[in-house]
Coordinates of C-alpha atoms in Angstrom, one line a residue:
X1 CA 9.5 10.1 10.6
X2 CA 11.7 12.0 8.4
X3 CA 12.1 12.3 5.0
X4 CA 15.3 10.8 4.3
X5 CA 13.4 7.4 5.7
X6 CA 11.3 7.6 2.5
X7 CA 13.1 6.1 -0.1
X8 CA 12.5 8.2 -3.6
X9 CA 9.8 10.4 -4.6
X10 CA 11.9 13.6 -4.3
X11 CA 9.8 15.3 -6.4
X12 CA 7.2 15.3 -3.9
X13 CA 9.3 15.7 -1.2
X14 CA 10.8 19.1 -2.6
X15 CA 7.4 20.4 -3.0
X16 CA 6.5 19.5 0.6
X17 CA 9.8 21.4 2.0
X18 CA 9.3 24.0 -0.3
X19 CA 5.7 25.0 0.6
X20 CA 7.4 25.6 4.1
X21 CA 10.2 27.5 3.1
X22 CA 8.2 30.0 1.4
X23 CA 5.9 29.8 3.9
X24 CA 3.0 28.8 1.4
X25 CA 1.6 26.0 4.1
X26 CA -1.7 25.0 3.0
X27 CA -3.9 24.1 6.1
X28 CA -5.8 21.1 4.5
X29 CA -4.1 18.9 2.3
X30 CA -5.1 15.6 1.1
X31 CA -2.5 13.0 0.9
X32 CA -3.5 10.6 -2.2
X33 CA -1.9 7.1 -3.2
X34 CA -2.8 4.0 -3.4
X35 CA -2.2 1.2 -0.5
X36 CA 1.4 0.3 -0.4
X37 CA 2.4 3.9 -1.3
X38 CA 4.3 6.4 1.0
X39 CA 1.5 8.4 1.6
X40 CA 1.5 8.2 5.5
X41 CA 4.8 8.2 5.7
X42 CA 5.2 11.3 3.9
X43 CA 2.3 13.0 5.5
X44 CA 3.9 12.3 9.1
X45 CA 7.4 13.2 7.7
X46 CA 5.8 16.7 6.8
X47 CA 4.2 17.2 9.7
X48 CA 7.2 16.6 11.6
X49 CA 9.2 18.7 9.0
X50 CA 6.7 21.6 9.9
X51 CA 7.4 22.0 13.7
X52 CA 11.2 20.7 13.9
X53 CA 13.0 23.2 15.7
X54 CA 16.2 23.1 13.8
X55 CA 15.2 22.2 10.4
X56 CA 18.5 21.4 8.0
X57 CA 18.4 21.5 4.0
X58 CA 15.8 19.6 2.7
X59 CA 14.8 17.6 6.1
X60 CA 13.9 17.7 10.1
X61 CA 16.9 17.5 12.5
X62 CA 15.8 14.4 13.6
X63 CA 16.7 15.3 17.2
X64 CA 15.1 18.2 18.6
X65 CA 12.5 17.7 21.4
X66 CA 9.9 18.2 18.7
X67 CA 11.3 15.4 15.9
X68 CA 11.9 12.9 19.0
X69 CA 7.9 13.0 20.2
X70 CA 7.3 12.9 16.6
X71 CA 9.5 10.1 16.2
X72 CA 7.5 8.4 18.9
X73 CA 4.1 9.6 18.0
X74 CA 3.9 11.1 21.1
X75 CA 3.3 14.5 20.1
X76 CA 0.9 16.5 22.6
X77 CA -0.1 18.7 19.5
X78 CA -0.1 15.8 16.9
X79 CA -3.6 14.1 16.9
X80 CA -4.1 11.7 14.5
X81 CA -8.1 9.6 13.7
X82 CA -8.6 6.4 11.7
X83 CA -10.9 3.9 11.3
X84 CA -11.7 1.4 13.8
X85 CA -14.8 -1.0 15.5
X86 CA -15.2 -2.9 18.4
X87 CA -13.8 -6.3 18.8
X88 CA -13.1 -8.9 21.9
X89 CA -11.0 -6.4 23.5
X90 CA -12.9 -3.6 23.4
X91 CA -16.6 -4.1 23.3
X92 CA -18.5 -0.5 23.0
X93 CA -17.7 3.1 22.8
X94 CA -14.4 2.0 20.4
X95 CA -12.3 5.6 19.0
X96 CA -8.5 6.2 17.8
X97 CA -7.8 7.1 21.2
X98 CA -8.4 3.8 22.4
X99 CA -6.7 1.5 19.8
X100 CA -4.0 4.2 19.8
X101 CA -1.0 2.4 21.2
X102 CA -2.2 -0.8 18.6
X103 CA -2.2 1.6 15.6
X104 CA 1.0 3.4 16.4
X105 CA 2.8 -0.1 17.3
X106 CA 1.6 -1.3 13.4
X107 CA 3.0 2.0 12.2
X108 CA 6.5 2.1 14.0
X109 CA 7.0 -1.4 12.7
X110 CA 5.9 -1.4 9.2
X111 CA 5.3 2.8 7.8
X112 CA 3.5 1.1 4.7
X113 CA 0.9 -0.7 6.3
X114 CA -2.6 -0.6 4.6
X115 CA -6.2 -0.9 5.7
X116 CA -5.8 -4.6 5.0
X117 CA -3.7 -5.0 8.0
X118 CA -5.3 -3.1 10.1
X119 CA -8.5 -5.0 9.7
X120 CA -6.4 -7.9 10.6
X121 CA -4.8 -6.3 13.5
X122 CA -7.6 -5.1 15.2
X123 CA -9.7 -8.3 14.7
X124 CA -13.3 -7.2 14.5
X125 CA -15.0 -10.0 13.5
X126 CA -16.1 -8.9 10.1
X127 CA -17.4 -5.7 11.2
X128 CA -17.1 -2.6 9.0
X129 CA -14.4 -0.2 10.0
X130 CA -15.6 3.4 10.7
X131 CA -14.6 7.0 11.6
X132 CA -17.6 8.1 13.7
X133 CA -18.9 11.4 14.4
X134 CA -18.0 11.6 17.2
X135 CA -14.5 11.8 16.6
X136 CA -14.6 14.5 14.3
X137 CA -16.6 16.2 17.1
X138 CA -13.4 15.3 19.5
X139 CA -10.8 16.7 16.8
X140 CA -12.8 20.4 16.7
X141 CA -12.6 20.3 20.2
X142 CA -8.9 19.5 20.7
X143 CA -8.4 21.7 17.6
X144 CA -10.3 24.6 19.4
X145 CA -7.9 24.7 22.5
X146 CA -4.2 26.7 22.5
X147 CA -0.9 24.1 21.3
X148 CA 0.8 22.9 24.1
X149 CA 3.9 23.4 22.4
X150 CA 4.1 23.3 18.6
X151 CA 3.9 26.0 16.3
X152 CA 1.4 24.0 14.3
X153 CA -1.4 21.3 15.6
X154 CA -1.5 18.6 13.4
X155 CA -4.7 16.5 12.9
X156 CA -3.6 13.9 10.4
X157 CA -7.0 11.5 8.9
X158 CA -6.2 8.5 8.1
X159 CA -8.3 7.0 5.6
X160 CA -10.9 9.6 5.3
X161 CA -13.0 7.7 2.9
X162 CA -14.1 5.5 6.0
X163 CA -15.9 8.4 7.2
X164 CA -19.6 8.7 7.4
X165 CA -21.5 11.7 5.7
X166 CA -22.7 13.5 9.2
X167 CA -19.0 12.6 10.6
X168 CA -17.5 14.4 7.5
X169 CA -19.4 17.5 7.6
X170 CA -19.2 17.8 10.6
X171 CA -15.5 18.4 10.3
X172 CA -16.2 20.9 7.1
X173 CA -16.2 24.6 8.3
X174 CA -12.5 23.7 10.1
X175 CA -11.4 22.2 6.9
X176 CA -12.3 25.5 5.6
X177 CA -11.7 27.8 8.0
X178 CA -9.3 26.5 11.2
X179 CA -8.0 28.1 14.3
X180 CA -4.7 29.7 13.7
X181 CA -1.8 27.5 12.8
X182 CA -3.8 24.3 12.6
X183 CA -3.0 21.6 9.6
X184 CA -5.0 19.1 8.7
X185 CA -3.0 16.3 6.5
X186 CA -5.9 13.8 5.1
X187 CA -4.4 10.6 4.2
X188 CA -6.7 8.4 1.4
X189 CA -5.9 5.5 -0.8
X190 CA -9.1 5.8 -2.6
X191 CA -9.7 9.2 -3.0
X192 CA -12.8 8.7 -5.4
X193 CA -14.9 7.5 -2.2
X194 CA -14.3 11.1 -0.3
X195 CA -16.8 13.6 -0.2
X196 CA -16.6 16.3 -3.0
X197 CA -17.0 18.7 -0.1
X198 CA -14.2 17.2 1.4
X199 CA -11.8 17.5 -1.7
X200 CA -12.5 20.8 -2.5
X201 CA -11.5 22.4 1.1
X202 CA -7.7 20.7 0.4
X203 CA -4.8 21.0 -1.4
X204 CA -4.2 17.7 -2.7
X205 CA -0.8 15.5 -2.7
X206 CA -0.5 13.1 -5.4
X207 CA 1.8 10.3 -4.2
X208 CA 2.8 7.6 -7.0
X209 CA 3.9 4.5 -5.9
X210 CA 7.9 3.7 -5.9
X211 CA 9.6 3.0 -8.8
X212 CA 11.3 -0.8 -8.9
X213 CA 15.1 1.5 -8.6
X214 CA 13.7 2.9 -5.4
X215 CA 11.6 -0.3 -4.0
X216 CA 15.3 -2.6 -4.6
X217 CA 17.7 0.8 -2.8
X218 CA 15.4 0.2 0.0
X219 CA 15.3 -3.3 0.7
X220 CA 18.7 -3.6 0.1
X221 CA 19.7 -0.9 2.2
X222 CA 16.9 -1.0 5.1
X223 CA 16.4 -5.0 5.2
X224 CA 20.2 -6.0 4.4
X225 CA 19.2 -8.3 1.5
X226 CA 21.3 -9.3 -1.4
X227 CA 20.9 -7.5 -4.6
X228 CA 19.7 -10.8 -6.5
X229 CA 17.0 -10.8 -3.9
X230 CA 16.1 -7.2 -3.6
X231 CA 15.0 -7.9 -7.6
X232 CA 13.2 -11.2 -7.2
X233 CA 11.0 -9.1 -4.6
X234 CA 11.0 -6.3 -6.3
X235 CA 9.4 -7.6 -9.5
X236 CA 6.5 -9.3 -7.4
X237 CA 6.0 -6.0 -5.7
X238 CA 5.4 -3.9 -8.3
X239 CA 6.1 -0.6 -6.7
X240 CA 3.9 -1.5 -3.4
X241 CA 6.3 -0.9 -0.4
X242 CA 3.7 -3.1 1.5
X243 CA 4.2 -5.9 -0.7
X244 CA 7.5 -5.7 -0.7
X245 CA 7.9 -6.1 2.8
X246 CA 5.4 -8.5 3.2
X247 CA 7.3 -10.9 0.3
X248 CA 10.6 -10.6 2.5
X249 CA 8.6 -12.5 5.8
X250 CA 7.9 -15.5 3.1
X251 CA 9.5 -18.5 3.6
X252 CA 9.1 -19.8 -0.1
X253 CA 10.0 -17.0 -3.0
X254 CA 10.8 -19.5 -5.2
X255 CA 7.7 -18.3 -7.9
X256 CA 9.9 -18.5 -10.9
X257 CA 9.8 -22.3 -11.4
X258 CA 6.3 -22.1 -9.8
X259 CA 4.7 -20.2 -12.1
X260 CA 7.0 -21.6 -15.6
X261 CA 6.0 -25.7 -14.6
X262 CA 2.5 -24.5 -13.9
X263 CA 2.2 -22.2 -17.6
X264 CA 4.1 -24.7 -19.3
X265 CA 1.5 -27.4 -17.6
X266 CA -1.2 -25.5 -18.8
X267 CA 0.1 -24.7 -22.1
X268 CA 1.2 -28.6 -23.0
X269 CA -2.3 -29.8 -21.4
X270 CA -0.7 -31.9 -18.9
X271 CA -4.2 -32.7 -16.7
X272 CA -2.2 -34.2 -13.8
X273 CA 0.6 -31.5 -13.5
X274 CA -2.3 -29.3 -13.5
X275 CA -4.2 -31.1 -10.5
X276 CA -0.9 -31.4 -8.2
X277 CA 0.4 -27.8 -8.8
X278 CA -3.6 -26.7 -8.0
X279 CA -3.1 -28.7 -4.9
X280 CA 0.1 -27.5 -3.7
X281 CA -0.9 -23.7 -4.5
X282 CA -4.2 -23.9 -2.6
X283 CA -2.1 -25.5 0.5
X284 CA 0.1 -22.3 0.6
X285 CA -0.4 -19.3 2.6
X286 CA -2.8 -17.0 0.9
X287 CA 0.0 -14.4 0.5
X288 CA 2.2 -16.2 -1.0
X289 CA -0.7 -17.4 -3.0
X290 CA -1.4 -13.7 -3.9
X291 CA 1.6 -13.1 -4.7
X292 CA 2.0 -15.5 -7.3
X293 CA -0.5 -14.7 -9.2
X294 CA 1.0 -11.4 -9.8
X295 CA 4.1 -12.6 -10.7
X296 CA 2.2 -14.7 -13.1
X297 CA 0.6 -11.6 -14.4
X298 CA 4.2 -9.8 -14.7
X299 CA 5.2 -12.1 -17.0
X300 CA 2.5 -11.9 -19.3
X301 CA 3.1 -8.4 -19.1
X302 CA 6.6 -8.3 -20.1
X303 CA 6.1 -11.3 -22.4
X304 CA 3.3 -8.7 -24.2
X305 CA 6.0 -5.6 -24.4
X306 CA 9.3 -8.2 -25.0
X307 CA 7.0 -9.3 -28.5
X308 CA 6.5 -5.7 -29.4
X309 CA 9.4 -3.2 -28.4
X310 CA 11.6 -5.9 -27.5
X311 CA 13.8 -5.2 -23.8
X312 CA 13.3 -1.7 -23.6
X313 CA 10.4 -1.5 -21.3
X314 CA 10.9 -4.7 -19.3
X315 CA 11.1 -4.7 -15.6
X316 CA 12.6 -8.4 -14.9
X317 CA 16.0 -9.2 -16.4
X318 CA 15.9 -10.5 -19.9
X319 CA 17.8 -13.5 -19.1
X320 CA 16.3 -14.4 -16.0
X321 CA 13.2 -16.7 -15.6
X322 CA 15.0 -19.3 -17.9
X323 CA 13.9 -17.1 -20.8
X324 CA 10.4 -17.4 -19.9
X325 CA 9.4 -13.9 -21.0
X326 CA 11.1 -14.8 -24.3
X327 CA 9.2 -18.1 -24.5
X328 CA 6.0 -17.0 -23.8
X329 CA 6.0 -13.9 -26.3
X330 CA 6.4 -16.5 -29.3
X331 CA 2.8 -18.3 -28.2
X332 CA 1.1 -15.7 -26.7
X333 CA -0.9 -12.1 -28.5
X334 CA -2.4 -9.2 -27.5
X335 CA -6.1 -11.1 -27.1
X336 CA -4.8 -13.8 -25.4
X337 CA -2.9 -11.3 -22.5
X338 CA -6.0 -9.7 -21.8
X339 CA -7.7 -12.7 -21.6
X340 CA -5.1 -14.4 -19.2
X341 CA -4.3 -11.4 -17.2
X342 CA -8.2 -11.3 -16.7
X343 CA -8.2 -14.9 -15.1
X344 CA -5.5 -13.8 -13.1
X345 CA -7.1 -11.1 -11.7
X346 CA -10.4 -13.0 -11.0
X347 CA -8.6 -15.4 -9.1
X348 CA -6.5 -13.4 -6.8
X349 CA -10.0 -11.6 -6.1
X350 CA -11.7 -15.1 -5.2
X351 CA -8.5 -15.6 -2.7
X352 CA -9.2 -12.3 -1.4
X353 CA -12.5 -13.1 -0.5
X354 CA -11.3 -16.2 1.1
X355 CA -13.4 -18.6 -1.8
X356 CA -11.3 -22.5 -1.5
X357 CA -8.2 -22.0 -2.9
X358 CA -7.8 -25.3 -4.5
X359 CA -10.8 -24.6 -6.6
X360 CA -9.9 -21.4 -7.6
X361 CA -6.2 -22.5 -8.4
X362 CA -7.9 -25.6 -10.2
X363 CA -10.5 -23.6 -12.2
X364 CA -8.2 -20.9 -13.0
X365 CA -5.2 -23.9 -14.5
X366 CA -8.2 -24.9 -16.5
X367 CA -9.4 -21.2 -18.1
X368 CA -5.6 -20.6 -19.0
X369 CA -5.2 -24.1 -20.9
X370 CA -8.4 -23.2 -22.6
X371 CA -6.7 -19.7 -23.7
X372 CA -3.7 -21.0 -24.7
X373 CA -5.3 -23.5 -26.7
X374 CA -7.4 -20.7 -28.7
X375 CA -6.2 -20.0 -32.2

C-alpha cells in the first residue's frame, strides 16, 4: 500500500512522511477514524513508507523487495493481529494467524473494509469477535526476536478496542518500552472503547473521513465511473469510502425518485402509496435499504441549510433531485428535521439489527406523515 493509493487527506499524509524524514518515528501510534475512513490504509502505507528501500518525495518506491512483500502482505517483519472467533471452518484454538490469508484476501480487495464485513466474512455464528491474550502474548514474542530483514518490525492492531483487559496489558510495557526499532501502528474506529492505558503509551493519528471532492476523484478514477455517477454515490456515501464502494456493487441507485414518491407520499397522506412503497423497500437488499435511508436523511439536511444560508453549504446539486431540496425547505423547520432525521435514524438501526423490514419501512412512512402533518 502506498500513499498515492489513498485518495486525499494530504495533510495527514505529510505528517506521516515527515515524522520519518526528520527521523521523529514514534514507536506507538494509534491510528483513529471512524469505519469507512482510510485509517488502515494509511497505517499500512506508513509502515511500508518506513522500510522502503528507495523512498522518493513524499511516497514508497513501490518496487523495492521491501514495498513488493508489503504490497502482498507478506512481509516476514510485518505482523499484523485482529479480531476473530471460531466458526464452521475452524472450530477451536481460532488467532490472526489462522484466518490470515481470509483477512488479507478482504483487505487486497476492498482497503476500506470495516468490522461489519469482517463479521460477515468470517461467519461465526453470532459469536463476539475478540483479540485474545494470547495473541498479544505471541506478538511480544515475535517482537522479542532480531528482524529478518527490515529496519523496523511492524505489529499493526487492528481494532484494538476488541481487546480484552488482561489481553491489553499484557501488551503494555512494549507499548511503552519496545525492543529497538519496533513500531506498533494501532488501528481503531472507536477509540473511546480503548483502554486509557492504551491511549496514553501512543501518539495518536487523527484520520477524518474523505471529503465528497476526494470520495468522487476516486471513484471516478479507480472504478472508471462516469462523473454523473461518481456524484449520485457520492452523496449517499457521505465521506465513507466503504459505502461508497459498497453503493457501486448495487444494482438499483435509483434513490432519488425513491425517496421524493415516498416523502411526497407521506407528506400528501396518500395511505396506499405508503403501503406499496413499504413493501417494495422491505423486499430490497438491506443495503440498499440502508442506504436509502441516508439519502433520505441528506436531503433533509440540505433542505435545513438550503432554507437558512441558501446553496452555499449544500453537498448535492441545487438543481438535481427535481428541486426536491428546494421543495422540501418551504414545508419543513428546524423541529421538524430533528424530528425526521431521528425516525430515520431509528429505522436504519432496526434494519441493522435485522428487525422485519416491512414493518420498520411501514412504521417509519407512518411517524414521518405524522411529522409532516404537525403545525
Amino acid at each position: 500500500m502506498q500513499f498515492s493509493q489513498i485518495p486525499g487527506l494530504q495533510e495527514v499524509k505529510t505528517t506521516l512522511i515527515n515524522s520519518v524524514t526528520n527521523n521523529h518515528v514514534a514507536h506507538a501510534q494509534l491510528f483513529a477514524g471512524v469505519e469507512g475512513s482510510a485509517a488502515l490504509p494509511l497505517a499500512l502505507a506508513y509502515a511500508t513508507y518506513v522500510n522502503c528501500l528507495e523512498k522518493v518525495e513524499g511516497d514508497s518506491c513501490g518496487n523495492c523487495s521491501s514495498c513488493s512483500k508489503y504490497n502482498k502482505l507478506i512481509h516476514p517483519d510485518l505482523h499484523i493481529i485482529f479480531p476473530v472467533t471460531t466458526n464452521k471452518k475452524i472450530t477451536k484454538d481460532a488467532s490472526s494467524e489462522v484466518f490470515f490469508p481470509d483477512w488479507r484476501e478482504a483487505f487486497l480487495a476492498n482497503p476500506f473494509f470495516t468490522f461489519g464485513d469482517w463479521m460477515e466474512l468470517l461467519d461465526g455464528e453470532n459469536k463476539q469477535l475478540l483479540i485474545n491474550v494470547e495473541e498479544s502474548r505471541t506478538i511480544v514474542k515475535k517482537i522479542s526476536m532480531k528482524a529478518f530483514e527490515a529496519e523496523y518490525k511492524v505489529v499493526i492492531i487492528w481494532l484494538p478496542e476488541t481487546m480484552r483487559a488482561e489481553g491489553a496489558n499484557a501488551l503494555l510495557k512494549s507499548l511503552e518500552e519496545p525492543p529497538a526499532k519496533t513500531l506498533f501502528l494501532l488501528v481503531t474506529a472507536k477509540q473511546e472503547k480503548l483502554l486509557t492505558t492504551i491511549i496514553s503509551r501512543t501518539q495518536r493519528v487523527q484520520v477524518r473521513l474523505f471529503n465528497d471532492a476526494e470520495i468522487r476523484q476516486y471513484l471516478i478514477e479507480e472504478k472508471g465511473i462516469s462523473e454523473a455517477q461518481a456524484k449520485r454515490v457520492t452523496y449517499l456515501a457521505d465521506g465513507n469510502m466503504r459505502e461508497a464502494i459498497q453503493l457501486l456493487s448495487e444494482e438499483d441507485q435509483d434513490h432519488e425518485s425513491k425517496i421524493r414518491d415516498w416523502f411526497r407520499a407521506c407528506f400528501a397522506s396518500k395511505l396506499q402509496d405508503m403501503i406499496r412503497m413499504s413493501e417494495e423497500f422491505g423486499s430490497l437488499p438491506r443495503e440498499l435499504q440502508k442506504s436509502l435511508l441516508q439519502y433520505g436523511l441528506g436531503i433533509f439536511r440540505d433542505s435545513l441549510m438550503y432554507k437558512e444560508v441558501g446553496t452555499d453549504l449544500l453537498r448535492v446539486d441545487e438543481n438535481s433531485t427535481d428541486n426536491m431540496v428546494q421543495k422540501f425547505s418551504q414545508v419543513i423547520d428546524f423541529s421538524k428535521v430533528l424530528s425526521l432525521s431521528q425516525v430515520l435514524n431509528d429505522a436504519h438501526a432496526e434494519i441493522e439489527r435485522n428487525i422485519n423490514s416491512k414493518m420498520v419501512f411501514m412504521d417509519t412512512s407512518f411517524q414521518m406523515n405524522k411529522i409532516f402533518k404537525q403545525k
